[in-house]
């Protein structure tokens, strides 16, 4: 059983909202750093290891700076993410650009900062050469197609737009070697939020075998293998978290049985984990505003799917708790919803919860905590319906709380519009 915790009491939240009105995100620095330590310890059995944190999961320079101090790098998919990572103190090969359908300016920026460029298509070899020039080190992304199953979030590899086929990959390494590239890496990404340890071990085995094949057919020795991301977290209370040691033991066994006999030891191991790094250690904090009784009972929050869209996009489960009522019986069945003009704006459907008091009933309204929102939460926010994205707070190791992103204002929303010019339009 995976117990769900939240580091702040109802009383602490009452004090906090005097300065930072809901909704907002809170991240737990101590818990994130402790988690990073466990990951580094597990992977220390390999000759070298680095995690490139998937910036898309939580694109905040304060979080990136914490991770950089722990020796983590950044996996980027755009120019702003490259800039964020460099701003946070990550330099050169601590940054990896794993973009797709990559525009010229992103390749040029990555090449200039010395980041690892991870190509997504065979035609990008020539495109990169003509636009930015080929760097000394190049990685390529493998799409195994029907040889590997995906999962519900990322889809089947053979239907995905990402990566090289096996044949293209072999040709790609041969061509890059011919063009003078000196260093090589291999990467894949075939699942998202996957809790099966055997699945991830099999992915590693697949890549290790591919590295041997590449060496035999092209004489290219891959410097490091990026196993990708996709390690899941237990969103539901009855799910079990990935045990890092068990996972790494399985990967190391495959390493020793495949790469060592082939003479490819030592080889670096990389990952691009994002969700598992910060996901369980972030929460969306809201207030219950309205209660609606029609064919169902609805609790409406002061946040909406513009703040957290995973439930609407993936029908994803996020645990909900009510501070101050942790031990109260779950006697009510609610749909927990937001104010967006979309019927799928629902954080939970027919969820059993304690009785919730709302602001419309005369009190301030109960706090509603949505768990496991520390990855792909605020990052996926949007402004549809003119909704303003909420801010982010960091609970420091010393117990203090700092704002690491303020909430948007109406001025922010209108900042890209010429409201004065429109008065004279037509």
mmCIF file of C-alpha atoms in Angstrom:
data_model
loop_
_atom_site.group_PDB
_atom_site.id
_atom_site.type_symbol
_atom_site.label_atom_id
_atom_site.label_comp_id
_atom_site.label_asym_id
_atom_site.label_seq_id
_atom_site.Cartn_x
_atom_site.Cartn_y
_atom_site.Cartn_z
ATOM 1 C CA UNK A 1 0.000 0.000 0.000
ATOM 2 C CA UNK A 2 1.368 3.411 -0.979
ATOM 3 C CA UNK A 3 0.370 5.983 1.619
ATOM 4 C CA UNK A 4 -0.335 9.464 0.292
ATOM 5 C CA UNK A 5 1.209 12.267 2.303
ATOM 6 C CA UNK A 6 1.119 16.036 2.209
ATOM 7 C CA UNK A 7 3.757 17.977 4.139
ATOM 8 C CA UNK A 8 1.603 20.910 5.288
ATOM 9 C CA UNK A 9 -1.162 20.961 7.886
ATOM 10 C CA UNK A 10 -4.467 22.739 7.446
ATOM 11 C CA UNK A 11 -3.221 25.407 9.864
ATOM 12 C CA UNK A 12 -0.063 25.930 7.804
ATOM 13 C CA UNK A 13 -2.182 26.314 4.676
ATOM 14 C CA UNK A 14 -4.396 28.871 6.392
ATOM 15 C CA UNK A 15 -1.308 30.964 7.113
ATOM 16 C CA UNK A 16 0.072 30.435 3.607
ATOM 17 C CA UNK A 17 -3.033 31.612 1.757
ATOM 18 C CA UNK A 18 -2.866 34.972 3.529
ATOM 19 C CA UNK A 19 0.096 35.698 1.242
ATOM 20 C CA UNK A 20 -0.559 33.359 -1.677
ATOM 21 C CA UNK A 21 -4.252 32.864 -2.494
ATOM 22 C CA UNK A 22 -5.291 29.530 -3.956
ATOM 23 C CA UNK A 23 -4.867 27.877 -6.341
ATOM 24 C CA UNK A 24 -1.135 27.191 -6.318
ATOM 25 C CA UNK A 25 1.358 24.355 -6.584
ATOM 26 C CA UNK A 26 3.649 23.324 -3.727
ATOM 27 C CA UNK A 27 6.819 21.254 -4.204
ATOM 28 C CA UNK A 28 8.794 19.544 -1.427
ATOM 29 C CA UNK A 29 12.527 20.239 -1.853
ATOM 30 C CA UNK A 30 13.688 17.768 0.812
ATOM 31 C CA UNK A 31 11.649 14.905 -0.603
ATOM 32 C CA UNK A 32 12.877 15.585 -4.154
ATOM 33 C CA UNK A 33 16.543 15.654 -3.074
ATOM 34 C CA UNK A 34 16.176 12.488 -0.995
ATOM 35 C CA UNK A 35 14.597 10.746 -3.982
ATOM 36 C CA UNK A 36 17.466 11.877 -6.237
ATOM 37 C CA UNK A 37 19.951 10.439 -3.749
ATOM 38 C CA UNK A 38 18.257 7.043 -3.865
ATOM 39 C CA UNK A 39 18.367 7.018 -7.669
ATOM 40 C CA UNK A 40 22.047 7.964 -7.810
ATOM 41 C CA UNK A 41 22.898 5.312 -5.231
ATOM 42 C CA UNK A 42 21.077 2.593 -7.180
ATOM 43 C CA UNK A 43 22.756 3.467 -10.491
ATOM 44 C CA UNK A 44 26.234 3.787 -8.943
ATOM 45 C CA UNK A 45 26.940 0.183 -10.007
ATOM 46 C CA UNK A 46 27.554 1.401 -13.576
ATOM 47 C CA UNK A 47 30.804 2.934 -14.867
ATOM 48 C CA UNK A 48 29.035 6.280 -15.262
ATOM 49 C CA UNK A 49 25.465 7.466 -14.826
ATOM 50 C CA UNK A 50 23.539 10.686 -15.310
ATOM 51 C CA UNK A 51 19.862 11.484 -15.407
ATOM 52 C CA UNK A 52 18.776 14.148 -17.875
ATOM 53 C CA UNK A 53 15.706 15.508 -16.092
ATOM 54 C CA UNK A 54 12.816 15.846 -18.540
ATOM 55 C CA UNK A 55 12.350 19.622 -18.381
ATOM 56 C CA UNK A 56 8.861 19.338 -19.880
ATOM 57 C CA UNK A 57 7.742 17.685 -16.632
ATOM 58 C CA UNK A 58 8.494 20.725 -14.469
ATOM 59 C CA UNK A 59 10.068 23.636 -16.383
ATOM 60 C CA UNK A 60 11.087 25.836 -13.469
ATOM 61 C CA UNK A 61 14.694 27.072 -13.124
ATOM 62 C CA UNK A 62 14.592 26.801 -9.330
ATOM 63 C CA UNK A 63 13.837 23.084 -9.566
ATOM 64 C CA UNK A 64 16.424 22.650 -12.323
ATOM 65 C CA UNK A 65 19.046 24.386 -10.179
ATOM 66 C CA UNK A 66 18.360 21.997 -7.296
ATOM 67 C CA UNK A 67 18.789 19.047 -9.644
ATOM 68 C CA UNK A 68 21.933 20.498 -11.216
ATOM 69 C CA UNK A 69 23.483 20.749 -7.747
ATOM 70 C CA UNK A 70 22.844 16.992 -7.403
ATOM 71 C CA UNK A 71 24.668 16.268 -10.668
ATOM 72 C CA UNK A 72 21.614 15.843 -12.862
ATOM 73 C CA UNK A 73 21.381 17.201 -16.371
ATOM 74 C CA UNK A 74 18.411 18.270 -18.473
ATOM 75 C CA UNK A 75 16.526 16.692 -21.344
ATOM 76 C CA UNK A 76 15.144 19.511 -23.482
ATOM 77 C CA UNK A 77 12.689 19.632 -26.357
ATOM 78 C CA UNK A 78 12.678 23.329 -27.278
ATOM 79 C CA UNK A 79 14.734 26.507 -27.298
ATOM 80 C CA UNK A 80 13.126 27.910 -24.115
ATOM 81 C CA UNK A 81 13.906 24.661 -22.295
ATOM 82 C CA UNK A 82 17.526 24.900 -23.436
ATOM 83 C CA UNK A 83 17.682 28.458 -22.099
ATOM 84 C CA UNK A 84 16.030 27.452 -18.795
ATOM 85 C CA UNK A 85 18.566 24.666 -18.298
ATOM 86 C CA UNK A 86 21.547 26.873 -19.026
ATOM 87 C CA UNK A 87 20.138 29.561 -16.723
ATOM 88 C CA UNK A 88 19.922 26.959 -13.957
ATOM 89 C CA UNK A 89 23.645 26.261 -14.286
ATOM 90 C CA UNK A 90 23.676 23.253 -16.573
ATOM 91 C CA UNK A 91 26.366 23.458 -19.225
ATOM 92 C CA UNK A 92 27.524 21.594 -22.322
ATOM 93 C CA UNK A 93 26.891 17.863 -22.267
ATOM 94 C CA UNK A 94 24.831 18.160 -19.090
ATOM 95 C CA UNK A 95 22.089 19.201 -21.521
ATOM 96 C CA UNK A 96 20.503 16.947 -24.128
ATOM 97 C CA UNK A 97 18.244 18.160 -26.926
ATOM 98 C CA UNK A 98 15.753 15.404 -27.693
ATOM 99 C CA UNK A 99 13.482 17.367 -29.946
ATOM 100 C CA UNK A 100 11.444 16.158 -32.890
ATOM 101 C CA UNK A 101 10.708 17.854 -36.207
ATOM 102 C CA UNK A 102 13.399 20.195 -34.931
ATOM 103 C CA UNK A 103 13.610 23.731 -36.369
ATOM 104 C CA UNK A 104 16.932 25.249 -37.389
ATOM 105 C CA UNK A 105 17.199 27.672 -34.463
ATOM 106 C CA UNK A 106 17.007 24.859 -31.911
ATOM 107 C CA UNK A 107 19.786 22.855 -33.530
ATOM 108 C CA UNK A 108 21.943 25.981 -33.790
ATOM 109 C CA UNK A 109 21.379 26.870 -30.130
ATOM 110 C CA UNK A 110 22.094 23.330 -28.925
ATOM 111 C CA UNK A 111 25.266 23.121 -31.015
ATOM 112 C CA UNK A 112 26.462 26.503 -29.745
ATOM 113 C CA UNK A 113 26.018 25.553 -26.087
ATOM 114 C CA UNK A 114 27.680 22.161 -26.597
ATOM 115 C CA UNK A 115 24.583 20.176 -25.683
ATOM 116 C CA UNK A 116 24.176 16.556 -26.727
ATOM 117 C CA UNK A 117 22.037 16.536 -29.867
ATOM 118 C CA UNK A 118 19.732 13.542 -30.121
ATOM 119 C CA UNK A 119 18.564 13.143 -33.724
ATOM 120 C CA UNK A 120 15.028 11.969 -34.365
ATOM 121 C CA UNK A 121 15.133 11.139 -38.081
ATOM 122 C CA UNK A 122 17.613 10.006 -40.744
ATOM 123 C CA UNK A 123 17.023 13.150 -42.822
ATOM 124 C CA UNK A 124 18.058 15.275 -39.851
ATOM 125 C CA UNK A 125 21.685 14.208 -40.352
ATOM 126 C CA UNK A 126 21.946 16.260 -43.526
ATOM 127 C CA UNK A 127 19.687 18.995 -42.107
ATOM 128 C CA UNK A 128 21.892 19.412 -39.035
ATOM 129 C CA UNK A 129 25.051 19.364 -41.100
ATOM 130 C CA UNK A 130 23.776 22.148 -43.373
ATOM 131 C CA UNK A 131 22.225 24.347 -40.688
ATOM 132 C CA UNK A 132 24.379 24.071 -37.571
ATOM 133 C CA UNK A 133 27.201 21.710 -38.513
ATOM 134 C CA UNK A 134 27.827 18.241 -37.120
ATOM 135 C CA UNK A 135 29.134 18.189 -33.543
ATOM 136 C CA UNK A 136 31.722 15.760 -32.199
ATOM 137 C CA UNK A 137 29.073 13.797 -30.274
ATOM 138 C CA UNK A 138 25.712 12.749 -31.717
ATOM 139 C CA UNK A 139 22.964 10.563 -30.306
ATOM 140 C CA UNK A 140 20.149 8.970 -32.277
ATOM 141 C CA UNK A 141 16.696 7.898 -31.155
ATOM 142 C CA UNK A 142 15.572 4.346 -31.884
ATOM 143 C CA UNK A 143 11.959 3.421 -32.629
ATOM 144 C CA UNK A 144 11.622 -0.370 -32.335
ATOM 145 C CA UNK A 145 8.222 -0.427 -34.023
ATOM 146 C CA UNK A 146 6.314 -3.688 -33.490
ATOM 147 C CA UNK A 147 9.305 -5.232 -31.687
ATOM 148 C CA UNK A 148 8.346 -3.344 -28.519
ATOM 149 C CA UNK A 149 4.969 -2.617 -26.973
ATOM 150 C CA UNK A 150 4.163 0.906 -25.827
ATOM 151 C CA UNK A 151 1.449 1.800 -23.357
ATOM 152 C CA UNK A 152 -1.759 3.808 -23.157
ATOM 153 C CA UNK A 153 -0.146 7.233 -22.722
ATOM 154 C CA UNK A 154 2.618 7.118 -25.322
ATOM 155 C CA UNK A 155 0.946 4.707 -27.756
ATOM 156 C CA UNK A 156 2.383 1.936 -29.918
ATOM 157 C CA UNK A 157 5.939 2.595 -31.177
ATOM 158 C CA UNK A 158 4.990 1.710 -34.764
ATOM 159 C CA UNK A 159 2.327 4.441 -34.668
ATOM 160 C CA UNK A 160 4.591 7.047 -33.078
ATOM 161 C CA UNK A 161 6.211 9.872 -35.020
ATOM 162 C CA UNK A 162 9.503 9.493 -33.172
ATOM 163 C CA UNK A 163 12.845 7.944 -34.009
ATOM 164 C CA UNK A 164 14.777 5.859 -36.535
ATOM 165 C CA UNK A 165 13.949 2.352 -37.676
ATOM 166 C CA UNK A 166 16.624 -0.254 -36.961
ATOM 167 C CA UNK A 167 17.853 -0.190 -40.559
ATOM 168 C CA UNK A 168 17.958 3.623 -40.628
ATOM 169 C CA UNK A 169 19.872 3.631 -37.370
ATOM 170 C CA UNK A 170 22.618 1.346 -38.702
ATOM 171 C CA UNK A 171 22.889 3.474 -41.852
ATOM 172 C CA UNK A 172 22.897 6.624 -39.737
ATOM 173 C CA UNK A 173 25.846 5.602 -37.579
ATOM 174 C CA UNK A 174 27.809 4.527 -40.650
ATOM 175 C CA UNK A 175 27.086 7.833 -42.371
ATOM 176 C CA UNK A 176 27.961 9.939 -39.342
ATOM 177 C CA UNK A 177 31.235 8.074 -38.913
ATOM 178 C CA UNK A 178 32.006 8.678 -42.579
ATOM 179 C CA UNK A 179 31.298 12.388 -42.076
ATOM 180 C CA UNK A 180 33.807 12.600 -39.247
ATOM 181 C CA UNK A 181 31.680 12.364 -36.114
ATOM 182 C CA UNK A 182 33.883 10.930 -33.343
ATOM 183 C CA UNK A 183 31.521 10.101 -30.501
ATOM 184 C CA UNK A 184 28.148 8.373 -30.502
ATOM 185 C CA UNK A 185 25.205 7.683 -28.215
ATOM 186 C CA UNK A 186 21.992 5.664 -28.461
ATOM 187 C CA UNK A 187 18.550 6.518 -27.097
ATOM 188 C CA UNK A 188 14.972 5.327 -27.024
ATOM 189 C CA UNK A 189 11.692 6.302 -25.387
ATOM 190 C CA UNK A 190 8.946 3.726 -25.693
ATOM 191 C CA UNK A 191 6.610 4.163 -22.715
ATOM 192 C CA UNK A 192 5.233 6.712 -20.299
ATOM 193 C CA UNK A 193 4.259 6.262 -16.649
ATOM 194 C CA UNK A 194 5.098 2.559 -16.747
ATOM 195 C CA UNK A 195 5.284 0.783 -13.372
ATOM 196 C CA UNK A 196 6.410 -2.614 -14.682
ATOM 197 C CA UNK A 197 10.031 -3.276 -13.726
ATOM 198 C CA UNK A 198 10.416 -6.128 -16.274
ATOM 199 C CA UNK A 199 9.258 -3.741 -19.016
ATOM 200 C CA UNK A 200 12.096 -1.313 -18.296
ATOM 201 C CA UNK A 201 14.673 -4.095 -17.960
ATOM 202 C CA UNK A 202 13.616 -5.472 -21.340
ATOM 203 C CA UNK A 203 14.014 -1.995 -22.855
ATOM 204 C CA UNK A 204 17.594 -1.895 -21.556
ATOM 205 C CA UNK A 205 18.278 -5.377 -22.908
ATOM 206 C CA UNK A 206 16.932 -4.334 -26.308
ATOM 207 C CA UNK A 207 19.264 -1.329 -26.428
ATOM 208 C CA UNK A 208 22.284 -3.297 -25.230
ATOM 209 C CA UNK A 209 21.760 -5.873 -27.974
ATOM 210 C CA UNK A 210 21.323 -3.074 -30.495
ATOM 211 C CA UNK A 211 24.610 -1.476 -29.381
ATOM 212 C CA UNK A 212 26.377 -4.778 -30.031
ATOM 213 C CA UNK A 213 24.798 -5.019 -33.479
ATOM 214 C CA UNK A 214 25.811 -1.441 -34.299
ATOM 215 C CA UNK A 215 29.404 -2.198 -33.295
ATOM 216 C CA UNK A 216 29.553 -5.361 -35.376
ATOM 217 C CA UNK A 217 28.056 -3.756 -38.489
ATOM 218 C CA UNK A 218 29.648 -0.288 -38.390
ATOM 219 C CA UNK A 219 32.576 -0.492 -35.913
ATOM 220 C CA UNK A 220 30.870 2.378 -34.064
ATOM 221 C CA UNK A 221 31.277 2.011 -30.322
ATOM 222 C CA UNK A 222 28.415 3.736 -28.538
ATOM 223 C CA UNK A 223 29.745 5.886 -25.685
ATOM 224 C CA UNK A 224 26.569 5.856 -23.654
ATOM 225 C CA UNK A 225 23.041 4.489 -23.852
ATOM 226 C CA UNK A 226 20.089 6.614 -22.793
ATOM 227 C CA UNK A 227 17.351 4.280 -21.591
ATOM 228 C CA UNK A 228 14.820 7.090 -21.895
ATOM 229 C CA UNK A 229 12.162 7.988 -19.384
ATOM 230 C CA UNK A 230 8.757 6.482 -18.810
ATOM 231 C CA UNK A 231 9.210 5.204 -15.256
ATOM 232 C CA UNK A 232 5.836 5.599 -13.610
ATOM 233 C CA UNK A 233 4.675 6.689 -10.185
ATOM 234 C CA UNK A 234 1.880 5.204 -8.067
ATOM 235 C CA UNK A 235 -0.911 7.701 -8.597
ATOM 236 C CA UNK A 236 -3.403 5.375 -6.908
ATOM 237 C CA UNK A 237 -2.961 4.520 -3.216
ATOM 238 C CA UNK A 238 -2.928 0.781 -3.899
ATOM 239 C CA UNK A 239 -0.165 0.960 -6.519
ATOM 240 C CA UNK A 240 3.450 0.133 -5.693
ATOM 241 C CA UNK A 241 6.318 2.475 -6.510
ATOM 242 C CA UNK A 242 9.225 1.267 -8.629
ATOM 243 C CA UNK A 243 11.985 -0.170 -6.447
ATOM 244 C CA UNK A 244 15.138 1.404 -7.850
ATOM 245 C CA UNK A 245 17.497 -1.317 -6.651
ATOM 246 C CA UNK A 246 15.417 -4.114 -8.161
ATOM 247 C CA UNK A 247 15.199 -2.234 -11.439
ATOM 248 C CA UNK A 248 18.922 -1.477 -11.577
ATOM 249 C CA UNK A 249 19.873 -5.022 -10.582
ATOM 250 C CA UNK A 250 17.958 -6.276 -13.619
ATOM 251 C CA UNK A 251 19.541 -3.703 -15.938
ATOM 252 C CA UNK A 252 23.027 -4.499 -14.601
ATOM 253 C CA UNK A 253 22.473 -8.209 -15.165
ATOM 254 C CA UNK A 254 21.591 -7.490 -18.808
ATOM 255 C CA UNK A 255 24.626 -5.173 -19.089
ATOM 256 C CA UNK A 256 26.967 -7.868 -17.789
ATOM 257 C CA UNK A 257 25.536 -10.604 -20.012
ATOM 258 C CA UNK A 258 25.378 -8.586 -23.250
ATOM 259 C CA UNK A 259 27.830 -5.667 -23.283
ATOM 260 C CA UNK A 260 30.724 -7.137 -21.289
ATOM 261 C CA UNK A 261 31.227 -10.261 -23.488
ATOM 262 C CA UNK A 262 31.022 -8.039 -26.584
ATOM 263 C CA UNK A 263 33.903 -5.905 -25.330
ATOM 264 C CA UNK A 264 31.717 -2.807 -24.930
ATOM 265 C CA UNK A 265 32.383 -2.337 -21.225
ATOM 266 C CA UNK A 266 32.697 0.337 -19.866
ATOM 267 C CA UNK A 267 29.637 2.058 -21.273
ATOM 268 C CA UNK A 268 27.787 4.971 -19.709
ATOM 269 C CA UNK A 269 24.154 4.678 -18.705
ATOM 270 C CA UNK A 270 21.801 7.629 -18.960
ATOM 271 C CA UNK A 271 18.110 8.135 -18.243
ATOM 272 C CA UNK A 272 15.706 11.000 -18.892
ATOM 273 C CA UNK A 273 13.407 10.511 -15.951
ATOM 274 C CA UNK A 274 11.118 13.398 -15.098
ATOM 275 C CA UNK A 275 7.853 12.223 -13.574
ATOM 276 C CA UNK A 276 9.460 9.892 -11.038
ATOM 277 C CA UNK A 277 11.867 12.643 -9.910
ATOM 278 C CA UNK A 278 9.340 15.307 -8.921
ATOM 279 C CA UNK A 279 5.851 13.906 -9.559
ATOM 280 C CA UNK A 280 5.047 12.534 -6.082
ATOM 281 C CA UNK A 281 6.463 15.626 -4.400
ATOM 282 C CA UNK A 282 4.173 18.265 -5.862
ATOM 283 C CA UNK A 283 0.556 19.128 -5.071
ATOM 284 C CA UNK A 284 -2.107 21.427 -6.515
ATOM 285 C CA UNK A 285 -3.828 23.270 -3.674
ATOM 286 C CA UNK A 286 -7.337 24.622 -4.235
ATOM 287 C CA UNK A 287 -10.376 25.743 -2.288
ATOM 288 C CA UNK A 288 -13.859 24.285 -2.620
ATOM 289 C CA UNK A 289 -16.006 27.126 -3.923
ATOM 290 C CA UNK A 290 -19.412 25.717 -4.897
ATOM 291 C CA UNK A 291 -21.504 22.620 -4.356
ATOM 292 C CA UNK A 292 -24.006 21.624 -7.030
ATOM 293 C CA UNK A 293 -26.728 19.014 -6.607
ATOM 294 C CA UNK A 294 -28.437 17.796 -9.798
ATOM 295 C CA UNK A 295 -28.161 14.281 -11.189
ATOM 296 C CA UNK A 296 -24.850 14.038 -9.361
ATOM 297 C CA UNK A 297 -23.178 15.911 -6.532
ATOM 298 C CA UNK A 298 -20.473 18.286 -7.727
ATOM 299 C CA UNK A 299 -17.748 20.081 -5.808
ATOM 300 C CA UNK A 300 -16.358 23.028 -7.782
ATOM 301 C CA UNK A 301 -12.839 24.275 -7.083
ATOM 302 C CA UNK A 302 -11.127 27.605 -7.682
ATOM 303 C CA UNK A 303 -8.754 25.724 -10.008
ATOM 304 C CA UNK A 304 -9.645 23.990 -13.252
ATOM 305 C CA UNK A 305 -8.143 21.818 -15.996
ATOM 306 C CA UNK A 306 -6.157 24.883 -17.138
ATOM 307 C CA UNK A 307 -4.123 24.255 -13.981
ATOM 308 C CA UNK A 308 -4.010 20.443 -14.210
ATOM 309 C CA UNK A 309 -5.192 18.823 -17.402
ATOM 310 C CA UNK A 310 -4.020 15.216 -16.957
ATOM 311 C CA UNK A 311 -7.414 13.949 -15.705
ATOM 312 C CA UNK A 312 -9.174 15.510 -18.701
ATOM 313 C CA UNK A 313 -6.506 14.562 -21.269
ATOM 314 C CA UNK A 314 -5.772 10.994 -20.169
ATOM 315 C CA UNK A 315 -8.658 10.268 -17.759
ATOM 316 C CA UNK A 316 -5.768 10.036 -15.304
ATOM 317 C CA UNK A 317 -6.346 9.357 -11.624
ATOM 318 C CA UNK A 318 -5.016 11.856 -9.078
ATOM 319 C CA UNK A 319 -5.587 11.192 -5.415
ATOM 320 C CA UNK A 320 -7.494 13.879 -3.500
ATOM 321 C CA UNK A 321 -7.337 14.656 0.195
ATOM 322 C CA UNK A 322 -8.999 17.280 2.401
ATOM 323 C CA UNK A 323 -6.628 18.813 5.001
ATOM 324 C CA UNK A 324 -8.099 18.586 8.476
ATOM 325 C CA UNK A 325 -10.300 15.686 7.413
ATOM 326 C CA UNK A 326 -7.615 13.060 6.809
ATOM 327 C CA UNK A 327 -9.283 10.667 9.240
ATOM 328 C CA UNK A 328 -12.876 11.545 8.406
ATOM 329 C CA UNK A 329 -14.962 8.822 6.748
ATOM 330 C CA UNK A 330 -15.501 9.082 2.988
ATOM 331 C CA UNK A 331 -19.263 9.241 3.139
ATOM 332 C CA UNK A 332 -19.888 11.376 0.044
ATOM 333 C CA UNK A 333 -19.606 10.706 -3.679
ATOM 334 C CA UNK A 334 -18.588 13.716 -5.745
ATOM 335 C CA UNK A 335 -17.484 14.782 -9.169
ATOM 336 C CA UNK A 336 -14.719 17.292 -8.395
ATOM 337 C CA UNK A 337 -14.718 19.908 -11.137
ATOM 338 C CA UNK A 338 -13.394 23.284 -12.238
ATOM 339 C CA UNK A 339 -14.936 26.338 -13.889
ATOM 340 C CA UNK A 340 -13.730 25.832 -17.464
ATOM 341 C CA UNK A 341 -16.487 25.755 -20.065
ATOM 342 C CA UNK A 342 -15.727 22.122 -20.970
ATOM 343 C CA UNK A 343 -17.586 19.145 -19.553
ATOM 344 C CA UNK A 344 -14.353 17.161 -19.197
ATOM 345 C CA UNK A 345 -13.059 19.747 -16.724
ATOM 346 C CA UNK A 346 -13.131 17.173 -13.937
ATOM 347 C CA UNK A 347 -10.372 16.295 -11.483
ATOM 348 C CA UNK A 348 -12.280 13.278 -10.201
ATOM 349 C CA UNK A 349 -15.436 11.453 -11.201
ATOM 350 C CA UNK A 350 -17.688 9.739 -8.676
ATOM 351 C CA UNK A 351 -14.928 9.914 -6.066
ATOM 352 C CA UNK A 352 -15.727 8.946 -2.477
ATOM 353 C CA UNK A 353 -14.538 11.720 -0.167
ATOM 354 C CA UNK A 354 -15.338 13.201 3.231
ATOM 355 C CA UNK A 355 -18.115 15.776 3.331
ATOM 356 C CA UNK A 356 -16.680 18.972 1.815
ATOM 357 C CA UNK A 357 -17.679 22.470 2.917
ATOM 358 C CA UNK A 358 -17.651 25.191 0.255
ATOM 359 C CA UNK A 359 -17.167 28.953 0.235
ATOM 360 C CA UNK A 360 -20.698 29.339 -1.111
ATOM 361 C CA UNK A 361 -21.977 27.848 2.131
ATOM 362 C CA UNK A 362 -20.636 30.733 4.154
ATOM 363 C CA UNK A 363 -17.196 29.543 5.278
ATOM 364 C CA UNK A 364 -13.850 29.928 3.521
ATOM 365 C CA UNK A 365 -14.304 26.524 1.928
ATOM 366 C CA UNK A 366 -12.268 23.404 2.587
ATOM 367 C CA UNK A 367 -8.827 23.056 1.086
ATOM 368 C CA UNK A 368 -8.638 20.363 -1.582
ATOM 369 C CA UNK A 369 -5.224 18.824 -2.221
ATOM 370 C CA UNK A 370 -4.609 17.067 -5.526
ATOM 371 C CA UNK A 371 -1.659 14.729 -5.160
ATOM 372 C CA UNK A 372 1.165 13.630 -7.457
ATOM 373 C CA UNK A 373 1.014 16.847 -9.442
ATOM 374 C CA UNK A 374 4.731 17.604 -9.370
ATOM 375 C CA UNK A 375 5.249 16.575 -12.999
ATOM 376 C CA UNK A 376 3.183 17.404 -16.087
ATOM 377 C CA UNK A 377 0.953 19.574 -13.914
ATOM 378 C CA UNK A 378 1.606 23.332 -14.035
ATOM 379 C CA UNK A 379 3.778 22.620 -17.085
ATOM 380 C CA UNK A 380 0.737 21.677 -19.171
ATOM 381 C CA UNK A 381 -1.309 24.712 -18.167
ATOM 382 C CA UNK A 382 -3.059 26.880 -20.734
ATOM 383 C CA UNK A 383 -5.147 30.047 -21.123
ATOM 384 C CA UNK A 384 -8.280 28.765 -22.864
ATOM 385 C CA UNK A 385 -11.421 30.544 -21.610
ATOM 386 C CA UNK A 386 -9.112 33.339 -20.472
ATOM 387 C CA UNK A 387 -8.026 31.279 -17.480
ATOM 388 C CA UNK A 388 -4.907 32.461 -15.693
ATOM 389 C CA UNK A 389 -2.299 29.899 -14.707
ATOM 390 C CA UNK A 390 -1.527 29.584 -11.022
ATOM 391 C CA UNK A 391 1.802 30.081 -9.277
ATOM 392 C CA UNK A 392 4.330 27.685 -7.782
ATOM 393 C CA UNK A 393 5.761 27.527 -4.265
ATOM 394 C CA UNK A 394 8.749 25.589 -2.944
ATOM 395 C CA UNK A 395 8.839 24.140 0.558
ATOM 396 C CA UNK A 396 12.528 24.435 1.449
ATOM 397 C CA UNK A 397 14.440 21.923 3.525
ATOM 398 C CA UNK A 398 14.462 24.366 6.468
ATOM 399 C CA UNK A 399 10.656 24.573 6.435
ATOM 400 C CA UNK A 400 10.426 27.995 4.815
ATOM 401 C CA UNK A 401 8.289 28.519 1.716
ATOM 402 C CA UNK A 402 9.353 30.616 -1.259
ATOM 403 C CA UNK A 403 7.501 31.578 -4.402
ATOM 404 C CA UNK A 404 9.300 30.237 -7.472
ATOM 405 C CA UNK A 405 6.671 31.347 -9.991
ATOM 406 C CA UNK A 406 3.983 33.940 -9.394
ATOM 407 C CA UNK A 407 0.423 33.457 -10.567
ATOM 408 C CA UNK A 408 -0.520 35.019 -13.880
ATOM 409 C CA UNK A 409 -2.475 38.268 -13.955
ATOM 410 C CA UNK A 410 -4.862 39.753 -16.488
ATOM 411 C CA UNK A 411 -1.980 42.002 -17.580
ATOM 412 C CA UNK A 412 -0.013 38.875 -18.470
ATOM 413 C CA UNK A 413 -2.945 37.548 -20.458
ATOM 414 C CA UNK A 414 -3.234 40.741 -22.504
ATOM 415 C CA UNK A 415 0.540 41.332 -22.802
ATOM 416 C CA UNK A 416 0.809 40.038 -26.373
ATOM 417 C CA UNK A 417 -2.214 42.005 -27.601
ATOM 418 C CA UNK A 418 -2.197 45.630 -28.765
ATOM 419 C CA UNK A 419 -5.273 46.823 -26.871
ATOM 420 C CA UNK A 420 -4.614 50.464 -27.734
ATOM 421 C CA UNK A 421 -4.211 49.709 -31.440
ATOM 422 C CA UNK A 422 -7.500 47.866 -31.625
ATOM 423 C CA UNK A 423 -9.374 51.061 -30.734
ATOM 424 C CA UNK A 424 -8.457 52.508 -34.128
ATOM 425 C CA UNK A 425 -8.920 49.243 -36.015
ATOM 426 C CA UNK A 426 -11.584 49.294 -38.808
#
